[in-house]
């Protein structure tokens, strides 16, 4: 058995029916490269079954004591049923992009059954009128609970499910057929919980003794850092302490909308090169800032002060190829929505993000995360859940979330079908009704928006604002 980390456990406990903490990947395939130019649902099940041993998350579920006070454990699911986790639907014709987005948003709004391994795949056929996609293409919507994987780990799972060529043989199977391990007894769980409870004060003391002085010294150099899930260097005045409240800063409903745009990564590199020190992620932030500026201005709601994004990032160490849990750090980042000129907006963002990654990887950050981990996650989770249950009326910390997930740089194939597009969806939390996921794959960069339907009732309009923001950035460097 493996116990959840404190970050994974907090994500589990903070979930509510209206704020399921899950991520989803939209994967679109062209079956013309598959044998016979066709991929069947039966073939998809067979392909998945042949690869389950490559990622343990597929057949592991959670177990915990009644009351749920100790952190749960991952155990083998003795009743694992692949056909439960993999579903099959078709779009009504004509099968266009808007219909696909509506279906993806509906899937994303539904909670994953945590009595089973926390993932689902929905195969979607009938994509016959999606611009830029070959007729007859199909999609797979892969949904995973955030307590099991972070964005980087989900990319590693995607790599395990794909090949580098259409005619690649399936990976070698396990040495012996999979057999679930025995479920722990209540006595065993009680024993483990008792031992952990007895050791927790000693572990906490050790962490405090080792980490507190260095962490405090690190914080002393960053007096404006906010702690509580996201942290940002605001002491320099790069980001206002409390950004303006917008339509995206209210209580979250159970309903979702989704949109995405796909761009040539080479264009983002050209834009990046126009501002010294800028990164692809900076360009994506400027893009989001321009889209939000255009959208809110079109509704007569553009604040005078800049909007702010919470930017979670993985701090996995180089070479960490595990698919286990979350290893995240966050910062607050200005989006320059108060700046009309796209390149000036990018320059301001690039200047303010300098050194952020170094902060995330610093020993002080690691020690800070360890310090937070000494707080009982039941308390952290209940606090987050209470905040989600109440009308959001406190100060605004951020207006949206923007997260960047770099993907494979070469084409991938599933059951012989070429993966042609990738986009991501993320969870919404109290007071943050809009999240942007930036995902790269094989020379293409997607920027997607997942939002509460009440906050973004016109996702098609927002997509137009995304296109406009990109064209303004591109035109500025031509």
XYZ file of C-alpha atoms in Angstrom:
478
model
C 0.000 0.000 0.000
C 1.059 3.588 -0.627
C -0.422 6.453 1.364
C -1.446 9.693 -0.295
C 0.876 12.642 0.101
C -0.493 15.645 1.958
C -0.982 17.587 -1.306
C -2.936 14.723 -2.883
C -5.011 14.248 0.265
C -5.891 17.927 0.430
C -7.153 17.806 -3.158
C -9.290 14.821 -2.256
C -10.793 16.458 0.825
C -11.375 19.858 -0.781
C -13.674 18.435 -3.478
C -17.401 19.200 -3.505
C -20.150 18.111 -5.953
C -19.918 21.507 -7.664
C -16.112 21.644 -7.670
C -14.787 18.208 -8.715
C -11.002 18.402 -8.580
C -10.190 16.520 -11.753
C -8.221 17.130 -14.919
C -9.137 16.036 -18.419
C -7.274 15.679 -21.691
C -9.015 15.942 -25.055
C -7.137 13.749 -27.541
C -8.208 13.761 -31.214
C -7.029 11.006 -33.595
C -6.917 10.486 -37.340
C -7.634 6.768 -37.963
C -6.452 6.873 -41.590
C -2.958 5.799 -40.418
C -4.321 2.704 -38.622
C -4.387 -0.714 -40.297
C -7.244 -0.635 -42.774
C -7.798 3.052 -41.995
C -10.142 2.160 -39.147
C -10.118 1.891 -35.354
C -12.982 0.084 -33.620
C -14.178 0.451 -30.048
C -13.305 -3.212 -29.475
C -9.798 -2.473 -30.755
C -9.501 0.477 -28.354
C -10.430 -1.745 -25.405
C -7.864 -4.306 -26.471
C -5.168 -1.649 -26.849
C -5.872 -0.200 -23.417
C -5.978 -3.639 -21.816
C -2.540 -4.405 -23.245
C -1.073 -1.260 -21.636
C -2.653 -1.168 -18.177
C 0.493 -2.562 -16.568
C 2.492 0.479 -17.719
C 0.806 2.834 -15.205
C -0.295 1.543 -11.807
C -2.903 4.308 -11.405
C -5.177 2.475 -13.843
C -5.982 -0.370 -11.427
C -5.580 1.254 -8.020
C -8.302 2.811 -5.911
C -8.460 4.521 -2.543
C -9.268 2.933 0.794
C -9.547 4.567 4.188
C -10.892 4.089 7.686
C -14.450 5.149 8.548
C -14.391 8.846 9.348
C -11.588 9.457 6.891
C -9.242 11.167 9.327
C -5.950 9.455 8.343
C -4.753 9.985 4.792
C -6.145 7.222 2.522
C -4.059 4.504 0.890
C -3.812 3.338 -2.710
C -4.711 -0.337 -3.052
C -5.340 -2.711 -5.947
C -8.979 -2.771 -7.039
C -10.061 -6.424 -6.800
C -13.142 -5.657 -8.926
C -11.373 -3.722 -11.676
C -13.573 -3.571 -14.793
C -12.043 -1.947 -17.859
C -15.409 -1.615 -19.585
C -16.693 0.494 -16.681
C -13.895 3.005 -17.139
C -14.096 3.213 -20.953
C -17.309 4.534 -22.490
C -18.441 5.139 -26.073
C -20.636 7.933 -27.479
C -21.175 9.663 -30.805
C -21.821 13.287 -31.715
C -25.083 14.068 -33.509
C -24.417 15.222 -37.040
C -22.923 17.348 -38.404
C -20.406 16.695 -35.589
C -18.754 20.113 -35.426
C -16.339 21.722 -32.971
C -19.019 23.430 -30.867
C -20.869 20.150 -30.385
C -17.639 18.498 -29.277
C -16.896 21.316 -26.810
C -20.381 21.010 -25.291
C -19.954 17.277 -24.811
C -16.461 17.631 -23.324
C -17.743 20.258 -20.855
C -20.581 17.969 -19.751
C -18.163 15.100 -19.170
C -15.865 17.367 -17.186
C -18.650 18.502 -14.855
C -19.398 14.961 -13.633
C -17.586 13.672 -10.564
C -15.395 10.607 -10.845
C -16.498 7.642 -8.734
C -13.775 7.459 -6.081
C -14.877 3.966 -5.048
C -13.095 2.807 -8.193
C -9.747 3.740 -9.782
C -10.159 7.502 -10.356
C -10.098 7.728 -14.152
C -12.444 7.504 -17.139
C -12.021 7.464 -20.907
C -14.896 8.444 -23.179
C -14.445 7.589 -26.856
C -16.307 10.123 -29.029
C -17.076 9.349 -32.667
C -18.729 11.424 -35.386
C -16.216 14.295 -35.649
C -17.080 14.900 -39.287
C -17.277 18.695 -39.382
C -14.445 19.898 -37.115
C -12.330 22.412 -39.005
C -8.760 21.203 -39.551
C -9.545 17.618 -38.524
C -9.818 14.791 -41.091
C -13.346 13.523 -41.563
C -13.945 10.315 -39.644
C -11.636 11.266 -36.786
C -12.473 10.252 -33.237
C -11.642 11.694 -29.834
C -10.775 10.256 -26.451
C -11.585 12.287 -23.344
C -9.262 11.060 -20.575
C -10.404 12.249 -17.141
C -8.326 11.720 -13.986
C -8.769 12.870 -10.423
C -6.179 15.410 -9.359
C -5.376 13.423 -6.207
C -3.833 10.749 -8.446
C -1.799 12.795 -10.933
C -0.678 16.322 -11.723
C -0.355 17.743 -15.216
C 3.183 16.479 -15.755
C 2.321 12.981 -14.536
C -0.674 12.888 -16.883
C 1.669 13.590 -19.807
C 3.801 10.637 -18.714
C 0.680 8.464 -18.678
C -0.140 9.626 -22.211
C 3.345 8.572 -23.295
C 2.747 5.102 -21.829
C -0.436 4.708 -23.891
C 1.071 5.708 -27.235
C 3.641 4.590 -29.776
C 6.077 6.600 -31.896
C 4.970 4.933 -35.142
C 1.688 3.697 -36.556
C 3.068 0.183 -37.045
C 4.860 -0.151 -33.698
C 4.242 -3.454 -31.913
C 2.438 -3.337 -28.617
C 4.719 -3.166 -25.579
C 5.730 -6.411 -23.949
C 3.256 -7.630 -21.387
C 3.999 -8.173 -17.694
C 5.991 -11.208 -16.641
C 2.849 -12.731 -15.153
C -0.882 -11.935 -15.397
C -2.010 -9.158 -13.083
C -3.458 -10.301 -9.790
C -4.780 -7.749 -7.281
C -3.044 -7.663 -3.945
C -5.136 -8.408 -0.851
C -7.181 -5.544 0.536
C -5.997 -4.331 3.931
C -8.135 -5.281 6.890
C -9.649 -2.710 9.212
C -7.201 -3.896 11.867
C -4.256 -3.272 9.551
C -5.516 0.214 8.648
C -6.095 1.006 12.323
C -2.602 -0.184 13.135
C -1.048 1.960 10.434
C -3.152 4.982 11.456
C -2.148 4.556 15.099
C 1.553 4.315 14.244
C 1.363 7.342 11.935
C -0.509 9.335 14.585
C 2.158 8.506 17.150
C 4.989 9.403 14.755
C 3.404 12.576 13.365
C 4.527 14.899 16.221
C 8.102 13.616 15.892
C 8.094 13.943 12.090
C 6.595 17.419 12.332
C 9.189 18.445 14.883
C 11.970 17.149 12.632
C 10.575 19.020 9.640
C 10.126 22.194 11.648
C 13.615 21.990 13.069
C 15.215 21.351 9.691
C 13.038 23.511 7.480
C 11.705 26.428 9.444
C 14.893 28.548 9.695
C 15.719 28.278 5.994
C 12.103 28.719 4.949
C 11.742 31.811 7.094
C 14.949 33.227 5.638
C 13.540 32.578 2.159
C 10.300 34.289 3.046
C 12.176 37.244 4.507
C 13.519 37.940 1.055
C 10.024 37.735 -0.366
C 7.882 39.698 2.099
C 4.956 39.859 -0.287
C 4.665 36.110 -0.811
C 1.201 34.751 -0.223
C 0.878 31.278 1.274
C -2.210 29.129 0.891
C -2.010 27.223 -2.367
C -0.408 29.963 -4.493
C 2.578 32.181 -3.769
C 3.769 35.261 -5.552
C 6.415 37.889 -5.344
C 4.297 40.994 -4.912
C 6.772 43.037 -2.875
C 8.175 44.623 -6.034
C 4.731 45.870 -6.992
C 4.524 43.571 -10.035
C 1.153 42.262 -8.914
C -1.456 44.152 -6.868
C -2.104 42.523 -3.496
C -5.798 42.200 -4.271
C -6.686 42.277 -7.965
C -10.061 43.585 -9.123
C -13.054 41.283 -8.798
C -14.633 40.179 -12.085
C -17.430 37.893 -13.260
C -14.904 35.074 -12.875
C -14.693 35.525 -9.100
C -17.958 34.194 -7.732
C -19.367 30.944 -6.357
C -18.933 28.013 -8.724
C -22.020 26.211 -10.084
C -22.078 22.552 -11.255
C -22.168 23.518 -14.956
C -19.165 23.935 -17.274
C -18.231 25.309 -20.691
C -15.104 24.601 -22.715
C -13.275 26.174 -25.647
C -9.799 25.800 -27.138
C -7.682 27.237 -29.882
C -4.724 25.578 -31.625
C -1.699 27.455 -32.950
C 1.618 26.744 -34.618
C 4.312 26.674 -31.938
C 6.680 28.363 -34.403
C 4.463 31.471 -34.297
C 4.735 31.587 -30.503
C 8.520 31.317 -30.825
C 8.554 34.275 -33.250
C 6.525 36.338 -30.794
C 8.806 35.280 -27.927
C 11.900 36.360 -29.848
C 10.556 39.908 -30.180
C 10.923 40.569 -26.427
C 14.336 39.829 -24.860
C 14.077 37.356 -21.993
C 10.524 36.300 -22.806
C 9.462 32.644 -22.761
C 6.722 30.673 -24.486
C 4.841 30.713 -21.206
C 5.108 34.518 -21.091
C 3.585 34.687 -24.579
C 0.742 32.444 -23.435
C 0.107 34.753 -20.462
C 0.081 37.795 -22.748
C -2.326 35.906 -25.030
C -4.689 35.170 -22.124
C -4.397 38.756 -20.929
C -5.355 40.044 -24.367
C -8.313 37.652 -24.612
C -9.638 38.658 -21.192
C -9.137 42.333 -21.994
C -11.139 42.010 -25.214
C -13.881 39.904 -23.649
C -14.458 42.062 -20.556
C -14.200 45.260 -22.594
C -16.849 43.899 -24.957
C -19.149 43.426 -21.969
C -18.319 46.839 -20.510
C -16.608 45.219 -17.515
C -12.876 45.848 -18.057
C -11.275 47.007 -14.747
C -8.694 49.771 -14.683
C -6.228 47.545 -12.816
C -4.677 44.472 -14.367
C -6.179 41.052 -13.827
C -3.996 38.460 -12.117
C -3.498 34.758 -12.828
C -2.620 32.021 -10.384
C 0.024 29.895 -12.113
C 0.593 26.428 -10.660
C 3.717 24.693 -11.880
C 5.241 21.289 -11.362
C 8.447 21.264 -9.325
C 9.298 17.671 -10.099
C 13.028 17.199 -10.083
C 14.802 16.620 -13.386
C 14.621 12.968 -14.326
C 11.544 12.247 -12.176
C 9.441 10.039 -14.448
C 6.989 8.773 -11.838
C 3.252 9.113 -12.300
C 2.591 9.401 -8.591
C 0.655 12.354 -7.263
C 1.246 16.066 -7.242
C 4.410 18.098 -6.764
C 3.229 21.655 -7.276
C 4.200 25.231 -6.495
C 2.331 28.358 -7.488
C 2.745 32.049 -8.059
C 0.549 35.031 -8.840
C 1.192 36.720 -12.170
C -0.030 39.949 -13.730
C -1.792 39.494 -17.089
C -1.365 43.082 -18.297
C -5.048 43.527 -19.114
C -4.578 47.246 -18.479
C -2.105 47.454 -21.396
C -3.531 47.743 -24.923
C -0.238 47.246 -26.790
C 0.381 43.471 -27.042
C 4.192 43.661 -27.068
C 4.284 46.082 -24.131
C 2.005 43.652 -22.292
C 4.405 40.800 -23.091
C 7.418 42.829 -21.954
C 5.801 43.622 -18.595
C 4.900 39.968 -18.093
C 8.389 38.760 -19.079
C 10.012 41.143 -16.611
C 7.731 40.062 -13.767
C 8.196 36.321 -14.356
C 11.995 36.446 -14.358
C 13.299 34.212 -11.618
C 9.945 32.607 -10.798
C 11.080 29.127 -11.783
C 14.218 29.534 -9.695
C 12.002 30.440 -6.730
C 9.910 27.315 -7.324
C 12.991 25.069 -7.337
C 14.757 26.751 -4.435
C 15.406 24.863 -1.189
C 13.291 27.436 0.639
C 10.297 26.500 -1.499
C 10.769 22.790 -0.837
C 11.060 23.472 2.875
C 7.993 25.699 2.772
C 5.967 22.897 1.180
C 7.238 20.496 3.830
C 6.173 22.927 6.556
C 2.649 23.157 5.154
C 2.617 19.362 5.040
C 2.871 19.235 8.844
C -0.649 20.718 9.091
C -3.331 17.985 9.218
C -4.796 17.707 5.735
C -8.259 17.117 7.145
C -8.090 20.693 8.456
C -6.719 22.057 5.163
C -9.339 20.172 3.162
C -12.237 21.250 5.375
C -11.081 24.852 5.143
C -11.012 24.691 1.333
C -14.369 22.917 1.245
C -15.957 25.511 3.541
C -14.663 28.288 1.302
C -16.252 26.573 -1.689
C -19.586 26.137 0.070
C -19.959 29.783 1.043
C -20.760 32.671 -1.342
C -17.396 34.059 -2.403
C -17.242 37.521 -0.853
C -13.681 37.733 0.452
C -10.803 39.558 -1.214
C -9.913 38.386 -4.715
C -6.551 36.606 -4.818
C -6.559 35.905 -8.568
C -8.969 36.184 -11.492
C -8.100 33.001 -13.365
C -5.698 30.069 -13.337
C -3.165 29.577 -16.138
C -1.197 26.328 -16.155
C 1.340 25.163 -18.730
C 1.783 21.458 -19.532
C 4.575 20.746 -22.067
C 3.824 17.606 -24.059
C 5.653 15.301 -26.485
C 7.520 16.974 -29.331
C 7.078 14.093 -31.790
C 3.879 12.589 -33.254
C 2.208 9.840 -31.234
C -0.048 6.984 -32.303
C -2.724 5.007 -30.503
C -3.799 1.697 -32.014
C -2.210 2.964 -35.240
C -4.242 6.211 -35.314
C -2.231 9.437 -35.354
C -2.794 11.862 -32.484
C -3.474 15.195 -34.211
C -4.674 17.511 -31.432
C -4.330 17.768 -27.656
C -6.087 20.141 -25.267
C -6.522 20.184 -21.497
C -9.216 20.986 -18.952
C -8.659 21.786 -15.294
C -10.696 22.076 -12.098
C -12.503 25.184 -10.893
C -12.286 26.276 -7.275
C -14.211 28.747 -5.152
C -13.791 32.270 -6.438
C -11.932 31.154 -9.584
C -14.497 30.302 -12.256
C -12.074 30.207 -15.199
C -8.964 28.139 -15.863
C -6.691 28.183 -18.919
C -4.587 25.151 -19.813
C -1.639 25.668 -22.168
C -0.549 22.389 -23.769
C 2.072 21.730 -26.437
C 2.322 18.705 -28.719
C 4.319 18.016 -31.876
C 4.787 21.630 -32.942
C 1.277 22.745 -31.984
C 0.293 24.752 -28.930
C -3.268 24.717 -27.594
C -4.783 27.218 -25.182
C -8.056 26.109 -23.678
C -10.559 27.727 -21.349
C -12.753 25.832 -18.895
C -15.286 27.977 -17.064
C -18.464 28.030 -15.052
C -21.403 28.422 -17.438
C -22.787 31.315 -15.407
C -19.490 33.205 -15.622
C -18.923 32.486 -19.339
C -22.325 31.940 -20.991
C -20.908 32.743 -24.442
C -17.771 30.565 -24.863
C -17.852 31.071 -28.645
C -17.447 34.814 -28.069
C -14.507 34.193 -25.768
C -12.918 31.975 -28.438
C -13.155 34.909 -30.857
C -11.350 37.050 -28.272
C -8.632 34.401 -28.022
C -8.188 34.484 -31.804
C -8.084 38.280 -31.751
C -5.438 38.340 -29.004
C -3.238 35.926 -30.950
C -3.567 37.877 -34.204
C -2.643 41.121 -32.419
C 0.496 39.546 -30.997
C 1.457 38.034 -34.347
C 0.796 41.258 -36.253
C 2.985 43.183 -33.828
C 6.059 41.164 -34.821
C 5.437 41.003 -38.596
